[in-house]
mmCIF file of C-alpha atoms and ligand atoms in Angstrom:
data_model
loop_
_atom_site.group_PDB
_atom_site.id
_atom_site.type_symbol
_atom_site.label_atom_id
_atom_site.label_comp_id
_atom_site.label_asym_id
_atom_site.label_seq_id
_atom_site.Cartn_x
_atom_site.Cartn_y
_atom_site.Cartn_z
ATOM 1 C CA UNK A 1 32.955 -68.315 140.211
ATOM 2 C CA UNK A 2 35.775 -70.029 138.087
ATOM 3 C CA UNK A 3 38.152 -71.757 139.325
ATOM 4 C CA UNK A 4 41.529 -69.776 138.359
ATOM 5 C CA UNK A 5 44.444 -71.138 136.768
ATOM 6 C CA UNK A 6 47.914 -69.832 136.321
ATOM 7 C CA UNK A 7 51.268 -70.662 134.667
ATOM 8 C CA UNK A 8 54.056 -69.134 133.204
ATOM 9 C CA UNK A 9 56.249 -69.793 130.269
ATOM 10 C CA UNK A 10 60.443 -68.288 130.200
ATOM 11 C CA UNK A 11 61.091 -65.814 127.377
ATOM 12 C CA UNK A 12 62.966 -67.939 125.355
ATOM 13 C CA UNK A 13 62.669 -66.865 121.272
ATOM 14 C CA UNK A 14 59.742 -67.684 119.049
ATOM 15 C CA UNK A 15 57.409 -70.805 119.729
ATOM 16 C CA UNK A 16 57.996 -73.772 117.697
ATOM 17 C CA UNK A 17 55.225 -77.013 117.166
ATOM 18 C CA UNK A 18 56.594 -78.362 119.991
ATOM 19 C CA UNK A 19 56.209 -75.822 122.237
ATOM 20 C CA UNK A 20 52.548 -74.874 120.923
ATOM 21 C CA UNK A 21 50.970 -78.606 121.122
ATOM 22 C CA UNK A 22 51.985 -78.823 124.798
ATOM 23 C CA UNK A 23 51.674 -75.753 127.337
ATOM 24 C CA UNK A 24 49.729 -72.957 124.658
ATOM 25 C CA UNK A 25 47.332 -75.329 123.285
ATOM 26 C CA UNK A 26 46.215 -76.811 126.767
ATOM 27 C CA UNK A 27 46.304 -73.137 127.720
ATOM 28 C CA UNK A 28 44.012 -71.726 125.447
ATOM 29 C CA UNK A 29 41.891 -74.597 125.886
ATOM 30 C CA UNK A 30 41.611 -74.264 129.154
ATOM 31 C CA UNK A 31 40.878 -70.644 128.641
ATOM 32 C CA UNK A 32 37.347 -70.668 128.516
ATOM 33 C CA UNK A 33 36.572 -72.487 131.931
ATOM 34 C CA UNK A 34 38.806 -70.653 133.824
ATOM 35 C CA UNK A 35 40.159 -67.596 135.043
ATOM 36 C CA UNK A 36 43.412 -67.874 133.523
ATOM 37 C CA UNK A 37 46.315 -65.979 134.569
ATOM 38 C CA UNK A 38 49.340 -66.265 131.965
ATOM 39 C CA UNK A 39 52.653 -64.594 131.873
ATOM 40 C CA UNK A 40 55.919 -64.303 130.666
ATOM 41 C CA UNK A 41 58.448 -65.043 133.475
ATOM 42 C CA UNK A 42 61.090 -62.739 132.236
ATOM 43 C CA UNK A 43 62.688 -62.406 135.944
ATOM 44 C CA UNK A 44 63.030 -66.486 135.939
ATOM 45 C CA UNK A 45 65.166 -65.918 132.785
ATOM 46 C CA UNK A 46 67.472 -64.240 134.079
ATOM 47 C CA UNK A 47 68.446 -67.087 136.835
ATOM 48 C CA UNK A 48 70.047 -68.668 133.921
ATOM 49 C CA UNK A 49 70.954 -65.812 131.688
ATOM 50 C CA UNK A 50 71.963 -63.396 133.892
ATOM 51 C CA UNK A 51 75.388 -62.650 131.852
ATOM 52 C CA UNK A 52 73.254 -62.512 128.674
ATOM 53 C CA UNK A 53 70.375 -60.620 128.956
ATOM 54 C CA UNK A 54 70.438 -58.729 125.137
ATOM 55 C CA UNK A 55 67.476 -61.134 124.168
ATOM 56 C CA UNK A 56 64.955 -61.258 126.980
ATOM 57 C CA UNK A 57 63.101 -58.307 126.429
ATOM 58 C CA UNK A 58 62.940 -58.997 122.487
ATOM 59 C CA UNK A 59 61.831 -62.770 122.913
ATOM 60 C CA UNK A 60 58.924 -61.413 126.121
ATOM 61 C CA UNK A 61 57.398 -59.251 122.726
ATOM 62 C CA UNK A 62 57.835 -62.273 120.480
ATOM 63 C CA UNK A 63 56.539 -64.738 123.067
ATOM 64 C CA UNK A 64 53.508 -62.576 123.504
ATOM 65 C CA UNK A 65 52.868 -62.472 119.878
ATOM 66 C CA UNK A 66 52.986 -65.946 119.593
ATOM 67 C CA UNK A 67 50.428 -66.389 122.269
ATOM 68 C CA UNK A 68 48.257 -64.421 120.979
ATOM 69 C CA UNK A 69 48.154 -65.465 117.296
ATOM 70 C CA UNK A 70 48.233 -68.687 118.869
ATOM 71 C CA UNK A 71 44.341 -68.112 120.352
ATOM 72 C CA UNK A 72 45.347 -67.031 123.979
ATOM 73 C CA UNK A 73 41.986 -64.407 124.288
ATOM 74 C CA UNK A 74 42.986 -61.252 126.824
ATOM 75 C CA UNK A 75 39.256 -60.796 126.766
ATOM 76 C CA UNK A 76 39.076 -64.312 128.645
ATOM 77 C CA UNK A 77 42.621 -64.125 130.230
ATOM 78 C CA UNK A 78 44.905 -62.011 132.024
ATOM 79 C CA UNK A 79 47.529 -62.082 129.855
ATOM 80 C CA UNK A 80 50.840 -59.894 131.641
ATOM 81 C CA UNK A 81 55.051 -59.947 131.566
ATOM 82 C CA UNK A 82 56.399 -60.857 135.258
ATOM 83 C CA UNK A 83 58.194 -57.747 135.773
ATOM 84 C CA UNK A 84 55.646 -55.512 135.144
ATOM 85 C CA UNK A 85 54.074 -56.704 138.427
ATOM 86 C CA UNK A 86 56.386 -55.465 141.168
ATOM 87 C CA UNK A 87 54.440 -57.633 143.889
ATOM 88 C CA UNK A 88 55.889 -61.037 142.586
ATOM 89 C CA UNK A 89 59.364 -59.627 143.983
ATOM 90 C CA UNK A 90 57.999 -58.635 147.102
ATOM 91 C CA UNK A 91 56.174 -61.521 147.778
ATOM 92 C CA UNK A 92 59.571 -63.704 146.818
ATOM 93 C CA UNK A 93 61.440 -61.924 149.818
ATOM 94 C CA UNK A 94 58.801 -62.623 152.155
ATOM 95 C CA UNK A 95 58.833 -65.944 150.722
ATOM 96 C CA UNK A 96 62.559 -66.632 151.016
ATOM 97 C CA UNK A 97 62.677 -65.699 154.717
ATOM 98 C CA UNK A 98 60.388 -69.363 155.595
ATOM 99 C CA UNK A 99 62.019 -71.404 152.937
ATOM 100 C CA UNK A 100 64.563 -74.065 153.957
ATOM 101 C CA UNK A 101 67.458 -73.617 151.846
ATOM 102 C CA UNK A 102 67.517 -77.829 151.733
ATOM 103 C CA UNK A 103 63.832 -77.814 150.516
ATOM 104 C CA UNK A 104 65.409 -76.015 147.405
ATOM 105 C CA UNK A 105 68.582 -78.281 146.854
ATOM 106 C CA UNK A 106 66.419 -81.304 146.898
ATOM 107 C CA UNK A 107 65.050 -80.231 143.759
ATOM 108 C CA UNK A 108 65.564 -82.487 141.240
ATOM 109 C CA UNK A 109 66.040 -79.698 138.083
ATOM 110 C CA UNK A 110 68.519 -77.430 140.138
ATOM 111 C CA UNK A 111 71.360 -80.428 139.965
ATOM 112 C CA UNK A 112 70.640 -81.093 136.357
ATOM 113 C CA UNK A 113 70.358 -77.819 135.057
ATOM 114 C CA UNK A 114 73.797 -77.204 136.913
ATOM 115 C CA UNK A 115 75.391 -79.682 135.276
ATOM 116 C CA UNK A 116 73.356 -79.435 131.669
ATOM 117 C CA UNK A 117 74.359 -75.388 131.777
ATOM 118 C CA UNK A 118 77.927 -76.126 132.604
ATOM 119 C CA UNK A 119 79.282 -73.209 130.840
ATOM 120 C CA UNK A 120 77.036 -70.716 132.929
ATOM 121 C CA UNK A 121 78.127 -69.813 136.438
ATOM 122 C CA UNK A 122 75.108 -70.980 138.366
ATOM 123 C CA UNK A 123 76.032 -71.033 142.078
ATOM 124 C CA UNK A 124 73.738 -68.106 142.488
ATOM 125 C CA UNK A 125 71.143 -66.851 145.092
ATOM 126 C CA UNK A 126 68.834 -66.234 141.970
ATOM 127 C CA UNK A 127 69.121 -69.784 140.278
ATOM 128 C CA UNK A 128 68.931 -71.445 143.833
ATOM 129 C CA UNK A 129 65.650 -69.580 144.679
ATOM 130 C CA UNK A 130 63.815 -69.650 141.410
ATOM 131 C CA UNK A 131 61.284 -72.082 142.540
ATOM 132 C CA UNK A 132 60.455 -69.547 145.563
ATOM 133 C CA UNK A 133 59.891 -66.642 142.484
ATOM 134 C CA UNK A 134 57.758 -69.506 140.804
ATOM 135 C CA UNK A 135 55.940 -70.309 144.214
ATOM 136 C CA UNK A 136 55.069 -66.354 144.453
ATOM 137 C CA UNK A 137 53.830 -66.515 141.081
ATOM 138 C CA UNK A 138 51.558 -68.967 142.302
ATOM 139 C CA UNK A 139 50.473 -68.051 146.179
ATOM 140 C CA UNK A 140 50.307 -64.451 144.743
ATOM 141 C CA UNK A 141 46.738 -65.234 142.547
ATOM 142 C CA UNK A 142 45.561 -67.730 145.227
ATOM 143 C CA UNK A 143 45.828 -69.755 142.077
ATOM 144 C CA UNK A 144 43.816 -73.479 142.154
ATOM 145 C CA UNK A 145 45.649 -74.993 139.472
ATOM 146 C CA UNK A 146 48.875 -74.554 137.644
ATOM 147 C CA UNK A 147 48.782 -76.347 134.028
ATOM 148 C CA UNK A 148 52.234 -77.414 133.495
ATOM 149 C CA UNK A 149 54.526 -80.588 132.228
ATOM 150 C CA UNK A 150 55.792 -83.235 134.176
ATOM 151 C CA UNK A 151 59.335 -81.347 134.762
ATOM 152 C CA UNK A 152 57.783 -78.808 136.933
ATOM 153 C CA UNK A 153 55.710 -80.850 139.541
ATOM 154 C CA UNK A 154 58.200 -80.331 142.246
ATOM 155 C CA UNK A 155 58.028 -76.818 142.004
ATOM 156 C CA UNK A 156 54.160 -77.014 142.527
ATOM 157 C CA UNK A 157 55.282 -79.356 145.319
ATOM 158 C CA UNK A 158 57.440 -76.767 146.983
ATOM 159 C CA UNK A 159 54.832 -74.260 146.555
ATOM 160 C CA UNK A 160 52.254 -76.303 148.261
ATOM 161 C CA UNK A 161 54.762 -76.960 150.502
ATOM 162 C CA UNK A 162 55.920 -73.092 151.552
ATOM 163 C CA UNK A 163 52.213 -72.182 151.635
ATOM 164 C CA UNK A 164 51.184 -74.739 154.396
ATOM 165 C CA UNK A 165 54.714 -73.286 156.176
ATOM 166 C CA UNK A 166 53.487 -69.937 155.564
ATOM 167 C CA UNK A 167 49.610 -70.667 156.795
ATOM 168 C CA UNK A 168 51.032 -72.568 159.828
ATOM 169 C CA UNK A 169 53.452 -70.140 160.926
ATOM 170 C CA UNK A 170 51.292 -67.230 160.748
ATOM 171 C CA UNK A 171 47.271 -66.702 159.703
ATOM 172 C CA UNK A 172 45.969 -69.531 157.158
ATOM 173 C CA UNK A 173 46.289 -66.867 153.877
ATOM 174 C CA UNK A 174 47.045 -69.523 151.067
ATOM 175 C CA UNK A 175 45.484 -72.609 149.612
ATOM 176 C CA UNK A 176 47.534 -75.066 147.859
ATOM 177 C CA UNK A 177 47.169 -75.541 144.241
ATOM 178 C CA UNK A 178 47.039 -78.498 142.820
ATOM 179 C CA UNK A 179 49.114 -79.379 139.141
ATOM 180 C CA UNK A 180 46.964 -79.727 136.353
ATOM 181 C CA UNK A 181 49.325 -81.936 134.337
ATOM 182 C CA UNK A 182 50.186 -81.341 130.685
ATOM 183 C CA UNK A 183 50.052 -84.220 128.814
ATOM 184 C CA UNK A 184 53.156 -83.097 125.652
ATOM 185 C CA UNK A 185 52.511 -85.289 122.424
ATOM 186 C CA UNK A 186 55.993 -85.702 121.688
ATOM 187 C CA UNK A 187 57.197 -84.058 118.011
ATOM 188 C CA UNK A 188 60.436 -85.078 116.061
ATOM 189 C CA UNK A 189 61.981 -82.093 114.495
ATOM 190 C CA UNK A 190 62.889 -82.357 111.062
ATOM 191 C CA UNK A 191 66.460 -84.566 111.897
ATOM 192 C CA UNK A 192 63.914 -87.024 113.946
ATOM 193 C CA UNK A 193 64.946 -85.860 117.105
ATOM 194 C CA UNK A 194 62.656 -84.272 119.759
ATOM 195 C CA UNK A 195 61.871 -80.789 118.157
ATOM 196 C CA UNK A 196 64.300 -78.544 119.764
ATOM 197 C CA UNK A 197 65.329 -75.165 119.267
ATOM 198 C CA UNK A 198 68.953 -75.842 120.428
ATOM 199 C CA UNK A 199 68.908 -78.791 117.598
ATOM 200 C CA UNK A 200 67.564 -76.483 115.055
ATOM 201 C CA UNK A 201 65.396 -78.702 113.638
ATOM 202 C CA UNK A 202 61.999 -76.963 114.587
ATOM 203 C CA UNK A 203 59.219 -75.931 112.892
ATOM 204 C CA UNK A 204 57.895 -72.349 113.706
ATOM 205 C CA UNK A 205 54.472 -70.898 114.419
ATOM 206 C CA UNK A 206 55.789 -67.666 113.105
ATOM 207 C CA UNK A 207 57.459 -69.649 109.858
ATOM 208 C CA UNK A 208 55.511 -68.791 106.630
ATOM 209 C CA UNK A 209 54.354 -71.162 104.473
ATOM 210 C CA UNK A 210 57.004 -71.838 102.057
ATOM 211 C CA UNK A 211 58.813 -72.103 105.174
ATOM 212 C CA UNK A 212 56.881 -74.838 106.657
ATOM 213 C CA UNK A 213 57.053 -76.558 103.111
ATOM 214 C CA UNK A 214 60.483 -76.670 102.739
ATOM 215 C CA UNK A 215 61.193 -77.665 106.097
ATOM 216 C CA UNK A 216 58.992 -80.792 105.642
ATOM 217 C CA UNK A 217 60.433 -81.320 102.104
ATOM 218 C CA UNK A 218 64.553 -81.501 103.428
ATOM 219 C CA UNK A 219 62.581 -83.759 106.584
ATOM 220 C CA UNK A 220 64.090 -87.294 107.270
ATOM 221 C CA UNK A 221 61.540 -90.298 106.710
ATOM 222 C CA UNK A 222 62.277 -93.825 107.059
ATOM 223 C CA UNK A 223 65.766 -94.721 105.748
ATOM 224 C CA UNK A 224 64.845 -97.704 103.814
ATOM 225 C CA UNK A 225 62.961 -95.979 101.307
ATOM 226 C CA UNK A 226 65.812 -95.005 99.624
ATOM 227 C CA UNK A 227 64.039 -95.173 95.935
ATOM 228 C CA UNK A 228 60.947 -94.244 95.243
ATOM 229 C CA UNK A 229 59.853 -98.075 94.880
ATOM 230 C CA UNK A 230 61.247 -99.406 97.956
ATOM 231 C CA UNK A 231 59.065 -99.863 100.659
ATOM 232 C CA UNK A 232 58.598 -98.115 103.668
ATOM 233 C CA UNK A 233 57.624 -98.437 107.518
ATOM 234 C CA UNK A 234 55.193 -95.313 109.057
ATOM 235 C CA UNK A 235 56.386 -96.438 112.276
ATOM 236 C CA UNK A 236 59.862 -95.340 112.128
ATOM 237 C CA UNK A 237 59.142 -92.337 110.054
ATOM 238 C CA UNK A 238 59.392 -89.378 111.537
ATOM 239 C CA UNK A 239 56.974 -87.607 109.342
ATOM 240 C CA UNK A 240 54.209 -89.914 110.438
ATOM 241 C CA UNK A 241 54.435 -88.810 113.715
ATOM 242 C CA UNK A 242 53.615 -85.668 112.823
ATOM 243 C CA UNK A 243 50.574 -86.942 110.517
ATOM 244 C CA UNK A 244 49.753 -88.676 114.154
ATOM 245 C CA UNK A 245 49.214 -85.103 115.173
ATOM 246 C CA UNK A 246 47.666 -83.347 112.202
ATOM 247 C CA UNK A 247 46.158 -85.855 109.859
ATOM 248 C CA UNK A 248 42.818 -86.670 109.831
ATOM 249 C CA UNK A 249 41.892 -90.819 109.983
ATOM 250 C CA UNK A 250 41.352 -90.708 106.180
ATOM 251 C CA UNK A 251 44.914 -89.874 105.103
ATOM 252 C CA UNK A 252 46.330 -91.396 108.559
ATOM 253 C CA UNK A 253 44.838 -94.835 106.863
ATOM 254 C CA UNK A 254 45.962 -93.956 103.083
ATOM 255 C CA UNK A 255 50.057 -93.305 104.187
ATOM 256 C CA UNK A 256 50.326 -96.290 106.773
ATOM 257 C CA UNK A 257 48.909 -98.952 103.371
ATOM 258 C CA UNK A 258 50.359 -97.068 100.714
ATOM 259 C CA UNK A 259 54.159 -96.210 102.430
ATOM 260 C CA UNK A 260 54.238 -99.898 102.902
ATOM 261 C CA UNK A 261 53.588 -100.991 99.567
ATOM 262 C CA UNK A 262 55.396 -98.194 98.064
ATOM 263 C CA UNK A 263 51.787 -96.759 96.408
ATOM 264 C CA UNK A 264 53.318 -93.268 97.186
ATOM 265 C CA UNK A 265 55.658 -91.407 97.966
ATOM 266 C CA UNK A 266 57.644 -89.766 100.427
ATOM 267 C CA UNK A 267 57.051 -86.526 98.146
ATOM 268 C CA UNK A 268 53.201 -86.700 98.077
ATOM 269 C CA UNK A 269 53.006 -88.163 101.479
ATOM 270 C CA UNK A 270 54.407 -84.941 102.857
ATOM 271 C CA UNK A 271 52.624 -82.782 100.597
ATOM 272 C CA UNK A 272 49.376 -84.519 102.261
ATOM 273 C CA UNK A 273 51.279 -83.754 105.693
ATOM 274 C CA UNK A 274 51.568 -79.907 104.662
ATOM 275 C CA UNK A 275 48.165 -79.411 103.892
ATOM 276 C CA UNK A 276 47.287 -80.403 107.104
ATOM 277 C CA UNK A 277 50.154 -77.914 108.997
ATOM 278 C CA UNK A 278 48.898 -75.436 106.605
ATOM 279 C CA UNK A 279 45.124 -75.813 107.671
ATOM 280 C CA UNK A 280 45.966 -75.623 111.325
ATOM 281 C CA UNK A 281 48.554 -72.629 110.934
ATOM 282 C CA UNK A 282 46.282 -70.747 108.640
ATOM 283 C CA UNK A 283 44.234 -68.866 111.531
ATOM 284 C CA UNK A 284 47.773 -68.539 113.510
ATOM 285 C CA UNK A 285 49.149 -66.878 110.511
ATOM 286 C CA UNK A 286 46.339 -64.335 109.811
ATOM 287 C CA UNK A 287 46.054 -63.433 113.498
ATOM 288 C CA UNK A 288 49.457 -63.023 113.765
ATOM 289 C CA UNK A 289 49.119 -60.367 110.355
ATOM 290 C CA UNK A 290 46.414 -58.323 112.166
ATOM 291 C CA UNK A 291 49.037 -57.829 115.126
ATOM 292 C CA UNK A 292 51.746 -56.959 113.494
ATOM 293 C CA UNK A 293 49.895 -54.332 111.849
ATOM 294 C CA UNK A 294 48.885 -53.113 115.355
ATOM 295 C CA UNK A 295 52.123 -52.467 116.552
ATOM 296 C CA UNK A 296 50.556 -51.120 120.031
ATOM 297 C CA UNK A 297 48.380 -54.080 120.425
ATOM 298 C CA UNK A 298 50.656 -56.318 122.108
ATOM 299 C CA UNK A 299 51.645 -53.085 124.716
ATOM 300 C CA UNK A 300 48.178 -52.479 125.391
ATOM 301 C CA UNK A 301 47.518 -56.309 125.773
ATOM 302 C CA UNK A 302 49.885 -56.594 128.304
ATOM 303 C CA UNK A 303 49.597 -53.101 130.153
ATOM 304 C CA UNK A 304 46.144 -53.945 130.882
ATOM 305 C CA UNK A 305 46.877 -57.557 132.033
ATOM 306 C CA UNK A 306 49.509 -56.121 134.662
ATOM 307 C CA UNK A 307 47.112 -53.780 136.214
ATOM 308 C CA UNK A 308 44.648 -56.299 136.610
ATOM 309 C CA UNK A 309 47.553 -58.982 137.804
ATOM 310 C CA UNK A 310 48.452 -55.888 140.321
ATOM 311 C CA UNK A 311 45.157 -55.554 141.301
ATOM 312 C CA UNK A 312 44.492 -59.185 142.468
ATOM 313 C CA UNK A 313 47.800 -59.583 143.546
ATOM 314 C CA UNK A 314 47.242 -56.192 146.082
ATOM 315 C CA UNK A 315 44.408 -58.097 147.747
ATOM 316 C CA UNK A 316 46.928 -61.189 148.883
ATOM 317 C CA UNK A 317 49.275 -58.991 149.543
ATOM 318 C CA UNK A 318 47.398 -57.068 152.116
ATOM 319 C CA UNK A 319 46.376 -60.391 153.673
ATOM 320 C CA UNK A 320 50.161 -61.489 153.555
ATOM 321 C CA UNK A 321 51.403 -58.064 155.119
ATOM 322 C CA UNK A 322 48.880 -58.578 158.202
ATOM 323 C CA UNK A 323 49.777 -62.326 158.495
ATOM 324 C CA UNK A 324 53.870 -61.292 159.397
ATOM 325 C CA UNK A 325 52.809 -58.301 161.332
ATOM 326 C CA UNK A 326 54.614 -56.411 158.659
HETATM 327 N N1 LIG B 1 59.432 -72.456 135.637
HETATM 328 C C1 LIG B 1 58.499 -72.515 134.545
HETATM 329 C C2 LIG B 1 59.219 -73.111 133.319
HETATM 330 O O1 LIG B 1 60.412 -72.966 133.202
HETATM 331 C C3 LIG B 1 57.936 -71.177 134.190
HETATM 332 C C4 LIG B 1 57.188 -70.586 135.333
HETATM 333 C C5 LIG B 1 57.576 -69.535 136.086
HETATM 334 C C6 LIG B 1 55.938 -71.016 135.837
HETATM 335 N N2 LIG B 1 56.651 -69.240 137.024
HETATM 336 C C7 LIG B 1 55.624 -70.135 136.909
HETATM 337 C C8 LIG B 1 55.056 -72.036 135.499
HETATM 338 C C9 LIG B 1 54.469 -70.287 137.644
HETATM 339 C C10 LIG B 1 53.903 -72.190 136.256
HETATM 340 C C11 LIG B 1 53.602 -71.318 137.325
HETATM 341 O O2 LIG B 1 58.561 -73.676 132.473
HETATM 342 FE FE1 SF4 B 2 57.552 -91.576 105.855
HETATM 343 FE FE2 SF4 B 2 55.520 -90.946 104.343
HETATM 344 FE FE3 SF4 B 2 57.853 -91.585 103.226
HETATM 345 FE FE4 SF4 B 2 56.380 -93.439 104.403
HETATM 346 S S1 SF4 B 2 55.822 -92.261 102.609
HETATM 347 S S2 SF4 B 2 58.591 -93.134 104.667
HETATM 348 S S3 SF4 B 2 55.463 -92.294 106.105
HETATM 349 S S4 SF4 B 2 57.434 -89.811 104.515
#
């Protein structure tokens, strides 16, 4: 038997490089060697988007697509959207009923996201509970590991936490799962900042390739290389970061001499840099074709995934019911 695996992304618009090389690369990676549960958490959106909800269901379909152009194999994985599986809401009131409000205060993101979001009324049951929702997700699958970044930790903490509340108080039903930690190679946009899609500066999975191109071509590089014969330094270019992640040694080596001595330029050098984004988009781009000419693929996809997500999640459920004596 595999070991099983689950985490969950927020509907949030198309995925950019960014968002690929960290959680959906790991994922479908890890795809093979376990039973992988993936979802899109469409109810967690709305603890911070409650009073603007005209893009969630748009950006679940999109986010879907993505993940599945991206590799992500509903042959290998149960692949579903969180509200199409009724039991995560039950078993987040059940949930809520052990959980010390202070355990959920004493999260580090619910302060900062508070205080980042400070145009969005978030005094809220919803946004205050989230991490019980996300600790349902979890206890619901009798998930072993949860592949996720750094940022989310303490909610795997507070999971672990409510199930050893939950197997003390009642019948031991849950096991803690342990993090399975993301390491997120970290990608400048095309302004050199962290590729964000509130700094519109990403690159898109979705983008085409002239897209990609010209994106790269309008991209900042080191600053002294003002002509074409002044020399340059890979190590505060931008765009060599992103060789970093796509280039292969040969052309890694070639840039970091010939930036320096001004052999080539910034134009060439991020030609080079688009054949490589081009290469690893390609099969992205042609999966992503065959899908879109299957408009019911992605429904089907996901209808399937939720009955088998309902399925397993009946089975804890049942367990969980007996437990409270309810
Ligand atoms: N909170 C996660 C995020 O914002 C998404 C998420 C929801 C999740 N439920 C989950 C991740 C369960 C892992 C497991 O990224
Ligand atoms: Fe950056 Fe390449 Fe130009 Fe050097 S040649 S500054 S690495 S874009």
């Amino acid at each position: 038997m595999k070991s099983r695996i689950l985490s969950g992304m927020q509907p949030s618009g198309r995925l950019h490089l960014g968002n690929y090389m960290g959680a959906l690369a790991n994922w479908i990676t890890l795809q093979d060697q376990y039973d992988g549960y993936f979802f899109v958490a469409d109810w967690h959106a709305l603890s911070t988007n409650y009073a603007d909800t005209a893009h969630i269901q748009a950006f679940t379909r999109d986010m879907v697509i993505d993940w599945l152009s991206a590799g992500l194999d509903p042959d290998k994985a149960t692949i579903f959207i969180q509200s199409q599986v009724p039991n995560h809401a039950v078993l987040h009131v059940l949930l809520s009923m052990i959980t010390p409000i202070p355990w959920l205060e004493r999260i580090p993101t619910y302060k900062e996201q508070q205080e980042q979001l400070e145009d969005r009324d978030l005094s809220t049951y919803g946004f205050l509970g989230y991490p019980i929702l996300q600790s349902a997700d979890v206890l619901i699958y009798n998930a072993d590991f949860v592949p996720v970044g750094i940022d989310q930790a303490p909610h795997v903490e507070l999971t672990r936490a409510i199930a050893r509340r939950f197997n003390s108080l009642y019948t031991p039903v849950f096991k803690e799962p342990q993090t399975l930690l993301t390491e997120t190679p970290k990608l400048p946009g095309t302004d050199g900042r962290k590729m964000s899609k509130s700094y519109n500066n990403a690159i898109y999975l979705s983008d085409p390739e002239d897209t990609v191109r010209e994106k790269l071509r309008t991209m900042v590089t080191d600053p002294a290389r003002k002509r074409r014969k002044d020399p340059g330094n890979p190590d505060v270019c931008p765009v060599y970061d992103l060789h970093k992640v796509y280039s292969g040694q040969p052309v890694l080596e070639q840039v970091n001499n010939e930036c320096r001595t001004a052999e080539i330029g910034c134009i060439d050098c991020k030609k080079h840099l688009g054949d490589a984004l081009v290469d690893r988009l390609q099969p992205i781009w042609e999966r992503n074709r065959t899908i879109r000419e299957t408009p019911t693929l992605v429904d089907e996809v996901v209808r399937e995934g939720a009955k088998r997500a309902q399925t397993t999640s009946h089975v804890t459920m049942d367990s969980v019911r007996q437990a409270m004596g309810i």
